[in-house]
Amino acid sequence: MPEKPGAQRGRDGGGSAPGSIGSWLRAHPPPGPFRPDFWRSPLRGPWLTSVFGLVLLAGIPIIAITGLLSYAAYNPWLPGNDTTPERGLLGFYFFDWPTWPAWLYRVMQGAHVILGLTLIPVLLAKLWSVIPKLFTWPPARSVADAIERASLLLLVGGAVFEFATGVLNIQLFYTVFPFSFYPAHLYGAWIFIAAFAVHVAVKLPRMVRALRSRSLRGELRTGLDGTRPEPPDPGGLVATRPAEPSVSRRGLLGFVGGGSLLIFGLSVGQTLDGPLRRTALLSPHGRVYGPGPNDFQVNKSAAAMGVDPAGAGPGWRLELAGTHLTRLSRADLLALPLYTYALPIACVEGWSTQQTWTGVRLADLARLAGMVPGLAEVYVESLERGGAFSEASLSARQVADPRSLLALRVNGADLSFDHGYPARIIVPNAPGVHNTKWVRRLSFRPPTG
Ligand SMILES: Nc1nc2c(c(=O)[nH]1)N[C@H]1C(S)=C(S)[C@@H](COP(=O)(O)O)O[C@H]1N2
Ligand SMILES: [Mo]
């Protein structure tokens, strides 16, 4: 395919006249990585970069969409759900999050986290394959070049920031950030998504051309002996002074793909119930539980959150506020109509589990507080003092769903203290963090605008 004349401008191209500062700079790169012949891997080239790029092009939009929807699932404009910006500029797409299908958030967040983890080797391989571009000399040849390179900084910086904060979050290292995870990961996402979209638009034709330049099947049949560098490219990916190959393209693709499969295999179990959960070796939480009704994953234990067991004893009363204030003991609650549903707990960290919960409908509690289900949202407060998840708001739609419970029992037994005894919220399709444990008070009120 004939190149457009401008496309041939490579390392030696450029706008400046001979004798100018630009041409002097170009002729005198500093030593080390800025010298074109410093990068010697015979595998680097447009085809290899494009293979990794194609995988990322397929995966990153799924991660982006599931991630953005995950923010919407928080109904962040409701009081107490202040983990993210409200419906403003970045939250323009937020909507009243549905309670149906009950498994949606579970599948979505699992896909977000596990696909993100799985793509890490591909992302690293892609960055490795273009590393000489970070050191082109001079750093910018023109204003347009400077803008393009600045956008690459946002792209690479955004990708590294999003993957790193995501991994740190699921490994529960919240405390290492000097900022709050939720807004930082969201702002970073929009910067990354914008830079990614520009990058794809600019590079797509070149990627398609590069992918056509070799056959994947052919490469997968080629061993070390047959491994030759790609033809010299104007983009400067192919080594000018290639070393002897020490691994074939097949070997490199196998290494990266194998790494991805391994990560996938060791993390997907955290979203499955049953024996396969044991395979989730990368899951930071426990994987193996006893056979008891309360033997399933605990996110934050009562002790870790400093919940005083005395407050959850026989003196505990649920405060119901609406048109009037009502106080109910656990026995009072157990005497109300009870309902049982199998519903998931699905954490933003990606892990999830389905359990069978028994409790009082939030809609019935709204009525007891003098409110009309469908016309009342609820502010939930727990016995926990001060933790980020000690309170949350549920929308009118969430309160009205007949499967939304104040759960008292799980799998036929009383809730354990770690799972929220004396009572906890369970709402279909809600993020785990809105399933508040150790509930102390429910304040029903007319819906927020
Ligand atoms: N009061 C209170 N409720 C809470 C939390 C908390 O820290 N405090 N953690 C939440 C989070 S992040 C999740 S994922 C679920 C986990 O429920 P489990 O520990 O019973 O599995 O509880 C939620 N409820
Ligand atoms: Mo969570």
Coordinates of C-alpha atoms and ligand atoms in Angstrom, one line a residue:
M1 CA 0.0 0.0 0.0
P2 CA 1.5 3.4 -1.0
E3 CA 2.4 5.6 1.9
K4 CA 1.2 9.2 2.0
P5 CA 4.2 11.4 1.5
G6 CA 4.1 12.8 5.0
A7 CA 3.9 9.4 6.6
Q8 CA 7.5 8.7 5.6
R9 CA 8.8 11.3 8.0
G10 CA 10.6 9.2 10.5
R11 CA 13.5 9.8 12.9
D12 CA 15.3 11.9 10.3
G13 CA 12.3 13.8 9.0
G14 CA 11.2 17.0 10.5
G15 CA 10.4 20.5 9.6
S16 CA 13.5 22.4 10.4
A17 CA 16.0 23.5 7.9
P18 CA 19.7 22.3 7.9
G19 CA 21.8 24.4 10.2
S20 CA 18.9 25.2 12.5
I21 CA 18.8 24.4 16.2
G22 CA 16.4 21.6 15.4
S23 CA 18.7 19.8 13.0
W24 CA 21.7 20.3 15.3
L25 CA 19.7 18.8 18.2
R26 CA 18.7 15.9 16.0
A27 CA 22.3 15.2 15.1
H28 CA 23.5 15.3 18.7
P29 CA 21.3 13.0 20.9
P30 CA 22.4 12.6 24.5
P31 CA 24.0 9.2 25.2
G32 CA 22.0 6.3 26.3
P33 CA 18.3 5.6 25.5
F34 CA 18.0 8.7 23.3
R35 CA 20.3 7.1 20.8
P36 CA 18.3 5.3 18.1
D37 CA 20.6 2.2 18.3
F38 CA 20.2 1.9 22.1
W39 CA 17.0 -0.2 21.7
R40 CA 18.0 -3.6 20.2
S41 CA 15.2 -6.1 20.6
P42 CA 14.5 -7.6 17.2
L43 CA 10.9 -8.3 18.2
R44 CA 9.8 -4.6 18.5
G45 CA 7.9 -3.3 15.5
P46 CA 4.5 -2.1 14.4
W47 CA 3.0 -5.6 14.0
L48 CA 3.9 -6.7 17.5
T49 CA 2.7 -3.4 19.0
S50 CA -0.6 -3.7 17.0
V51 CA -1.3 -7.2 18.3
F52 CA -1.1 -6.0 21.9
G53 CA -3.0 -2.9 20.9
L54 CA -5.8 -4.9 19.4
V55 CA -6.2 -6.9 22.6
L56 CA -6.3 -3.7 24.6
L57 CA -8.7 -2.1 22.1
A58 CA -11.1 -5.0 22.7
G59 CA -10.8 -5.1 26.5
I60 CA -10.4 -1.5 27.6
P61 CA -13.9 -0.3 26.4
I62 CA -15.4 -3.1 28.4
I63 CA -13.5 -2.1 31.5
A64 CA -14.4 1.6 30.9
I65 CA -18.1 0.9 30.5
T66 CA -18.4 -1.4 33.4
G67 CA -16.4 1.0 35.5
L68 CA -18.5 4.0 34.6
L69 CA -21.7 2.1 35.3
S70 CA -20.3 1.0 38.6
Y71 CA -20.2 4.7 39.6
A72 CA -23.8 5.1 38.6
A73 CA -24.7 2.1 40.7
Y74 CA -23.9 4.2 43.8
N75 CA -26.7 6.7 43.2
P76 CA -24.1 9.2 44.4
W77 CA -26.4 12.2 44.5
L78 CA -28.2 10.7 47.5
P79 CA -27.1 12.1 50.9
G80 CA -24.5 9.9 52.5
N81 CA -23.4 8.3 49.3
D82 CA -20.7 10.9 48.8
T83 CA -18.1 8.5 47.4
T84 CA -18.2 10.2 44.0
P85 CA -19.1 13.5 42.4
E86 CA -22.8 14.1 42.1
R87 CA -24.7 14.3 38.8
G88 CA -22.4 17.1 37.6
L89 CA -20.0 17.3 34.7
L90 CA -18.5 13.8 35.1
G91 CA -21.7 12.3 36.4
F92 CA -23.8 13.5 33.5
Y93 CA -24.8 9.9 32.7
F94 CA -25.9 8.9 36.2
F95 CA -29.4 7.5 36.4
D96 CA -31.6 6.0 39.1
W97 CA -29.9 2.6 39.4
P98 CA -32.3 -0.3 38.9
T99 CA -32.8 -3.2 41.3
W100 CA -33.2 -5.6 38.4
P101 CA -31.6 -7.9 37.3
A102 CA -30.3 -8.7 40.8
W103 CA -27.1 -10.1 39.4
L104 CA -26.1 -7.2 37.1
Y105 CA -23.8 -5.4 39.5
R106 CA -22.2 -8.7 40.5
V107 CA -21.4 -9.6 36.9
M108 CA -20.4 -6.0 35.9
Q109 CA -18.0 -5.4 38.8
G110 CA -16.6 -8.9 38.5
A111 CA -15.9 -8.3 34.8
H112 CA -14.4 -4.9 35.5
V113 CA -11.9 -6.1 38.1
I114 CA -11.0 -9.5 36.6
L115 CA -10.6 -8.2 33.0
G116 CA -8.6 -5.3 34.4
L117 CA -6.2 -7.8 36.2
T118 CA -6.1 -10.0 33.1
L119 CA -5.0 -7.2 30.8
I120 CA -2.1 -6.1 33.0
P121 CA 0.5 -8.4 31.2
V122 CA -0.8 -7.1 27.8
L123 CA -0.6 -3.5 29.0
L124 CA 3.0 -4.0 30.2
A125 CA 3.9 -5.8 27.0
K126 CA 2.4 -2.9 24.9
L127 CA 4.3 -0.3 26.9
W128 CA 7.5 -2.4 26.5
S129 CA 7.0 -2.6 22.8
V130 CA 6.8 1.2 22.4
I131 CA 9.4 2.2 24.9
P132 CA 11.9 3.7 22.4
K133 CA 9.2 6.3 21.6
L134 CA 9.5 7.6 25.1
F135 CA 13.1 8.6 24.3
T136 CA 12.8 10.1 20.8
W137 CA 15.2 13.0 20.4
P138 CA 14.6 15.9 20.3
P139 CA 11.6 15.5 22.6
A140 CA 9.4 17.5 20.2
R141 CA 10.0 18.5 16.6
S142 CA 7.0 20.9 16.3
V143 CA 4.1 22.2 18.2
A144 CA 1.9 19.5 16.7
D145 CA 4.5 16.9 17.8
A146 CA 4.6 18.3 21.3
I147 CA 0.8 18.1 21.6
E148 CA 0.8 14.5 20.4
R149 CA 3.5 13.6 22.9
A150 CA 1.7 15.3 25.7
S151 CA -1.4 13.3 24.8
L152 CA 0.7 10.1 25.0
L153 CA 1.8 11.2 28.5
L154 CA -1.9 11.4 29.5
L155 CA -2.5 8.0 27.9
V156 CA 0.4 6.2 29.5
G157 CA 0.0 8.1 32.8
G158 CA -3.7 7.6 32.8
A159 CA -3.4 3.8 32.1
V160 CA -0.8 3.3 34.8
F161 CA -2.7 5.4 37.3
E162 CA -6.0 3.6 36.7
F163 CA -4.5 0.1 36.8
A164 CA -2.4 0.9 39.8
T165 CA -5.2 2.5 41.9
G166 CA -7.5 -0.3 40.9
V167 CA -5.1 -3.0 42.1
L168 CA -4.2 -1.2 45.3
N169 CA -7.9 -0.8 46.0
I170 CA -8.8 -4.5 45.6
Q171 CA -5.7 -5.4 47.7
L172 CA -7.2 -3.1 50.4
F173 CA -4.3 -0.8 50.5
Y174 CA -6.6 2.2 50.6
T175 CA -4.3 3.9 53.1
V176 CA -1.4 4.3 50.7
F177 CA -3.3 6.9 48.6
P178 CA -3.0 10.5 49.7
F179 CA -6.5 10.9 48.1
S180 CA -9.8 9.2 48.2
F181 CA -10.0 6.2 45.8
Y182 CA -13.5 6.8 44.4
P183 CA -13.1 10.3 42.9
A184 CA -9.4 9.8 42.0
H185 CA -10.2 6.6 40.0
L186 CA -13.1 8.4 38.3
Y187 CA -11.2 11.5 37.3
G188 CA -8.3 9.4 36.2
A189 CA -10.8 7.3 34.1
W190 CA -12.1 10.2 32.2
I191 CA -8.6 11.5 31.4
F192 CA -7.5 8.0 30.4
I193 CA -10.7 7.4 28.3
A194 CA -10.3 10.8 26.5
A195 CA -6.6 10.1 25.7
F196 CA -7.4 6.5 24.7
A197 CA -10.1 7.7 22.3
V198 CA -7.7 10.2 20.6
H199 CA -5.0 7.6 20.4
V200 CA -7.3 5.0 18.8
A201 CA -8.6 7.6 16.3
V202 CA -5.0 8.6 15.4
K203 CA -3.5 5.2 15.2
L204 CA -6.3 2.9 13.9
P205 CA -5.3 3.1 10.2
R206 CA -1.7 2.4 11.1
M207 CA -2.7 -0.5 13.4
V208 CA -4.9 -2.1 10.7
R209 CA -2.0 -1.7 8.1
A210 CA 0.5 -3.2 10.6
L211 CA -1.8 -6.1 11.5
R212 CA -2.1 -7.0 7.8
S213 CA 1.7 -6.9 7.3
R214 CA 2.2 -10.3 8.9
S215 CA 0.0 -13.3 9.7
L216 CA -0.6 -14.2 13.3
R217 CA -0.9 -17.9 12.3
G218 CA 2.5 -17.6 10.5
E219 CA 4.1 -16.1 13.6
L220 CA 2.7 -18.8 15.8
R221 CA 4.4 -21.4 13.6
T222 CA 7.8 -19.6 13.6
G223 CA 10.4 -20.6 16.1
L224 CA 13.5 -18.8 17.2
D225 CA 15.4 -19.8 14.1
G226 CA 13.0 -18.1 11.7
T227 CA 12.6 -14.9 13.8
R228 CA 13.6 -11.8 11.9
P229 CA 13.0 -8.1 12.7
E230 CA 10.1 -6.4 11.1
P231 CA 11.1 -4.1 8.1
P232 CA 12.3 -0.7 9.1
D233 CA 9.4 1.6 10.0
P234 CA 9.0 5.4 9.9
G235 CA 7.5 5.3 13.4
G236 CA 10.8 4.2 14.9
L237 CA 9.7 1.0 16.7
V238 CA 12.0 -1.4 14.8
A239 CA 15.5 -1.5 16.1
T240 CA 18.1 0.2 13.8
R241 CA 20.8 -2.2 15.0
P242 CA 18.8 -5.3 16.1
A243 CA 20.4 -7.9 18.4
E244 CA 20.1 -11.6 17.7
P245 CA 16.7 -12.8 18.9
S246 CA 16.7 -14.7 22.2
V247 CA 13.0 -15.4 22.0
S248 CA 10.6 -15.8 19.1
R249 CA 7.5 -13.7 18.6
R250 CA 5.6 -16.9 19.4
G251 CA 7.5 -17.2 22.6
L252 CA 6.8 -13.6 23.6
L253 CA 3.1 -13.8 22.8
G254 CA 2.8 -17.1 24.7
F255 CA 4.5 -15.6 27.7
V256 CA 2.2 -12.6 27.8
G257 CA -0.9 -14.6 27.0
G258 CA 0.1 -17.2 29.5
G259 CA 0.6 -14.5 32.1
S260 CA -2.9 -13.2 31.4
L261 CA -4.5 -16.6 31.6
L262 CA -2.7 -17.3 34.8
I263 CA -4.0 -14.1 36.4
F264 CA -7.5 -14.8 35.1
G265 CA -7.4 -18.4 36.4
L266 CA -6.2 -17.3 39.9
S267 CA -8.8 -14.5 40.3
V268 CA -12.0 -15.5 38.6
G269 CA -12.9 -17.8 41.5
Q270 CA -13.7 -14.9 43.8
T271 CA -16.9 -14.3 41.8
L272 CA -18.0 -18.0 42.0
D273 CA -19.6 -19.9 44.8
G274 CA -18.9 -23.5 45.4
P275 CA -15.5 -25.4 45.3
L276 CA -14.1 -23.2 42.5
R277 CA -13.8 -20.3 44.9
R278 CA -10.7 -22.0 46.3
T279 CA -8.9 -21.3 43.1
A280 CA -8.9 -17.5 43.8
L281 CA -5.4 -17.4 45.1
L282 CA -5.0 -13.8 44.1
S283 CA -8.0 -12.8 46.2
P284 CA -7.0 -10.7 49.2
H285 CA -9.8 -12.1 51.3
G286 CA -10.3 -15.6 52.6
R287 CA -11.2 -18.3 50.1
V288 CA -12.0 -21.3 52.2
Y289 CA -14.8 -21.3 54.6
G290 CA -16.5 -23.8 56.9
P291 CA -19.8 -25.4 56.2
G292 CA -21.8 -23.1 58.6
P293 CA -24.6 -20.7 57.5
N294 CA -22.4 -17.7 58.2
D295 CA -19.3 -19.1 56.7
F296 CA -18.8 -16.8 53.7
Q297 CA -16.6 -13.8 53.0
V298 CA -16.5 -11.0 55.5
N299 CA -15.4 -7.6 54.1
K300 CA -14.9 -5.7 57.3
S301 CA -15.2 -7.6 60.6
A302 CA -17.0 -6.0 63.5
A303 CA -13.8 -5.8 65.4
A304 CA -11.9 -4.2 62.5
M305 CA -14.7 -1.5 62.3
G306 CA -14.7 -1.0 66.1
V307 CA -18.4 -2.0 66.5
D308 CA -19.2 -2.3 70.2
P309 CA -20.8 -5.7 70.9
A310 CA -22.7 -4.1 73.8
G311 CA -24.7 -2.0 71.3
A312 CA -25.8 -5.1 69.5
G313 CA -27.1 -6.9 72.6
P314 CA -30.6 -7.4 73.9
G315 CA -30.9 -3.6 74.5
W316 CA -30.6 -2.9 70.7
R317 CA -33.6 -1.1 69.2
L318 CA -34.1 -0.3 65.5
E319 CA -35.1 3.3 65.2
L320 CA -37.6 4.0 62.4
A321 CA -38.0 7.6 61.5
G322 CA -40.6 8.9 59.0
T323 CA -43.7 10.8 59.8
H324 CA -43.1 9.6 63.4
L325 CA -40.5 7.8 65.3
T326 CA -40.8 4.0 66.1
R327 CA -38.5 1.8 68.0
L328 CA -38.5 -2.0 67.4
S329 CA -36.6 -4.8 69.2
R330 CA -35.3 -7.7 67.3
A331 CA -38.2 -9.8 68.6
D332 CA -40.6 -7.1 67.2
L333 CA -39.0 -7.4 63.8
L334 CA -39.1 -11.2 63.8
A335 CA -42.8 -11.0 64.5
L336 CA -43.4 -9.0 61.3
P337 CA -44.0 -10.8 58.0
L338 CA -40.6 -12.3 57.0
Y339 CA -39.4 -13.0 53.4
T340 CA -36.5 -15.0 52.1
Y341 CA -34.6 -14.3 48.9
A342 CA -31.3 -15.5 47.4
L343 CA -29.4 -12.4 46.7
P344 CA -25.7 -11.5 46.0
I345 CA -23.3 -9.4 48.0
A346 CA -21.1 -7.9 45.3
C347 CA -18.2 -5.8 46.4
V348 CA -16.6 -3.0 44.3
E349 CA -13.4 -5.0 44.8
G350 CA -14.7 -7.6 42.4
W351 CA -15.5 -10.5 44.8
S352 CA -19.1 -11.6 45.2
T353 CA -21.2 -14.4 46.7
Q354 CA -24.9 -15.3 46.7
Q355 CA -26.5 -16.2 50.0
T356 CA -30.1 -16.7 51.2
W357 CA -31.3 -13.9 53.3
T358 CA -34.4 -13.7 55.6
G359 CA -35.8 -10.5 56.9
V360 CA -38.4 -7.7 56.9
R361 CA -39.2 -5.8 53.7
L362 CA -37.9 -2.3 53.6
A363 CA -41.2 -1.4 52.0
D364 CA -43.1 -2.7 55.1
L365 CA -40.8 -0.7 57.4
A366 CA -41.4 2.4 55.3
R367 CA -45.2 1.9 55.9
L368 CA -44.6 1.4 59.6
A369 CA -42.8 4.8 59.6
G370 CA -45.8 6.3 58.0
M371 CA -44.4 6.6 54.5
V372 CA -45.6 5.2 51.1
P373 CA -43.2 2.8 49.4
G374 CA -42.2 4.3 46.0
L375 CA -42.4 7.7 47.5
A376 CA -39.8 7.3 50.2
E377 CA -36.0 6.9 50.2
V378 CA -34.1 5.9 53.2
Y379 CA -31.0 7.0 55.0
V380 CA -29.4 4.1 56.8
E381 CA -27.1 4.5 59.8
S382 CA -25.2 1.8 61.6
L383 CA -23.8 1.2 65.1
E384 CA -20.3 1.8 63.6
R385 CA -18.9 5.2 64.4
G386 CA -17.3 7.2 61.6
G387 CA -16.3 4.5 59.1
A388 CA -16.8 5.5 55.4
F389 CA -19.4 2.7 55.0
S390 CA -21.2 3.3 58.3
E391 CA -24.1 5.0 56.5
A392 CA -25.7 5.1 53.1
S393 CA -28.9 6.2 51.3
L394 CA -31.1 3.9 49.3
S395 CA -33.4 5.3 46.5
A396 CA -37.2 5.1 46.6
R397 CA -36.9 2.5 43.9
Q398 CA -34.6 0.4 46.0
V399 CA -36.9 0.7 49.1
A400 CA -39.9 -0.3 47.1
D401 CA -38.5 -3.5 45.6
P402 CA -40.1 -6.4 47.4
R403 CA -36.8 -8.2 47.6
S404 CA -35.1 -5.3 49.5
L405 CA -34.7 -6.5 53.1
L406 CA -33.6 -5.6 56.5
A407 CA -32.1 -9.1 56.9
L408 CA -32.1 -10.7 60.3
R409 CA -31.1 -14.2 59.3
V410 CA -28.9 -15.8 56.6
N411 CA -29.1 -19.4 55.3
G412 CA -31.5 -20.2 58.0
A413 CA -29.5 -19.0 61.0
D414 CA -29.2 -15.7 62.8
L415 CA -26.7 -13.3 61.2
S416 CA -23.3 -13.5 62.8
F417 CA -21.9 -10.3 64.3
D418 CA -19.4 -10.0 61.5
H419 CA -22.2 -10.3 58.9
G420 CA -24.1 -7.5 60.6
Y421 CA -26.1 -8.8 63.6
P422 CA -28.6 -7.7 64.7
A423 CA -29.8 -6.5 61.3
R424 CA -28.3 -5.6 57.9
I425 CA -29.5 -4.2 54.6
I426 CA -29.7 -6.4 51.5
V427 CA -30.8 -4.8 48.2
P428 CA -30.9 -6.6 44.8
N429 CA -28.3 -5.3 42.3
A430 CA -26.8 -2.8 44.8
P431 CA -23.0 -2.4 45.3
G432 CA -21.9 -4.3 48.5
V433 CA -21.1 -1.2 50.3
H434 CA -24.8 -0.2 50.4
N435 CA -25.6 -3.4 52.2
T436 CA -25.0 -1.7 55.5
K437 CA -24.3 -4.0 58.5
W438 CA -25.2 -3.4 62.2
V439 CA -28.1 -1.2 61.3
R440 CA -29.2 1.2 64.1
R441 CA -31.5 3.7 62.4
L442 CA -33.6 4.0 59.2
S443 CA -34.8 7.5 58.3
F444 CA -37.4 7.5 55.6
R445 CA -37.9 10.8 53.7
P446 CA -39.4 12.0 50.4
P447 CA -37.1 11.4 47.4
T448 CA -34.2 13.7 46.8
G449 CA -34.7 15.6 43.5
Ligands
LIG1 N1 -21.6 -0.8 58.8 C1 -20.9 -1.3 57.7 N2 -21.5 -2.0 56.8 C2 -20.9 -2.5 55.7 C3 -19.5 -2.3 55.6 C4 -18.8 -1.6 56.6 O1 -17.6 -1.4 56.6 N3 -19.5 -1.1 57.7 N4 -18.8 -2.9 54.5 C5 -19.7 -3.0 53.3 C6 -19.0 -3.6 52.2 S1 -17.8 -2.7 51.4 C7 -19.4 -4.8 51.7 S2 -18.7 -5.5 50.3 C8 -20.4 -5.6 52.4 C9 -19.8 -7.0 52.7 O2 -20.7 -7.7 53.5 P1 -20.1 -9.0 54.3 O3 -18.9 -8.5 55.2 O4 -21.2 -9.5 55.2 O5 -19.7 -10.0 53.3 O6 -20.8 -5.0 53.6 C10 -21.0 -3.6 53.6 N5 -21.6 -3.2 54.8
MO2 MO -17.3 -3.7 49.5

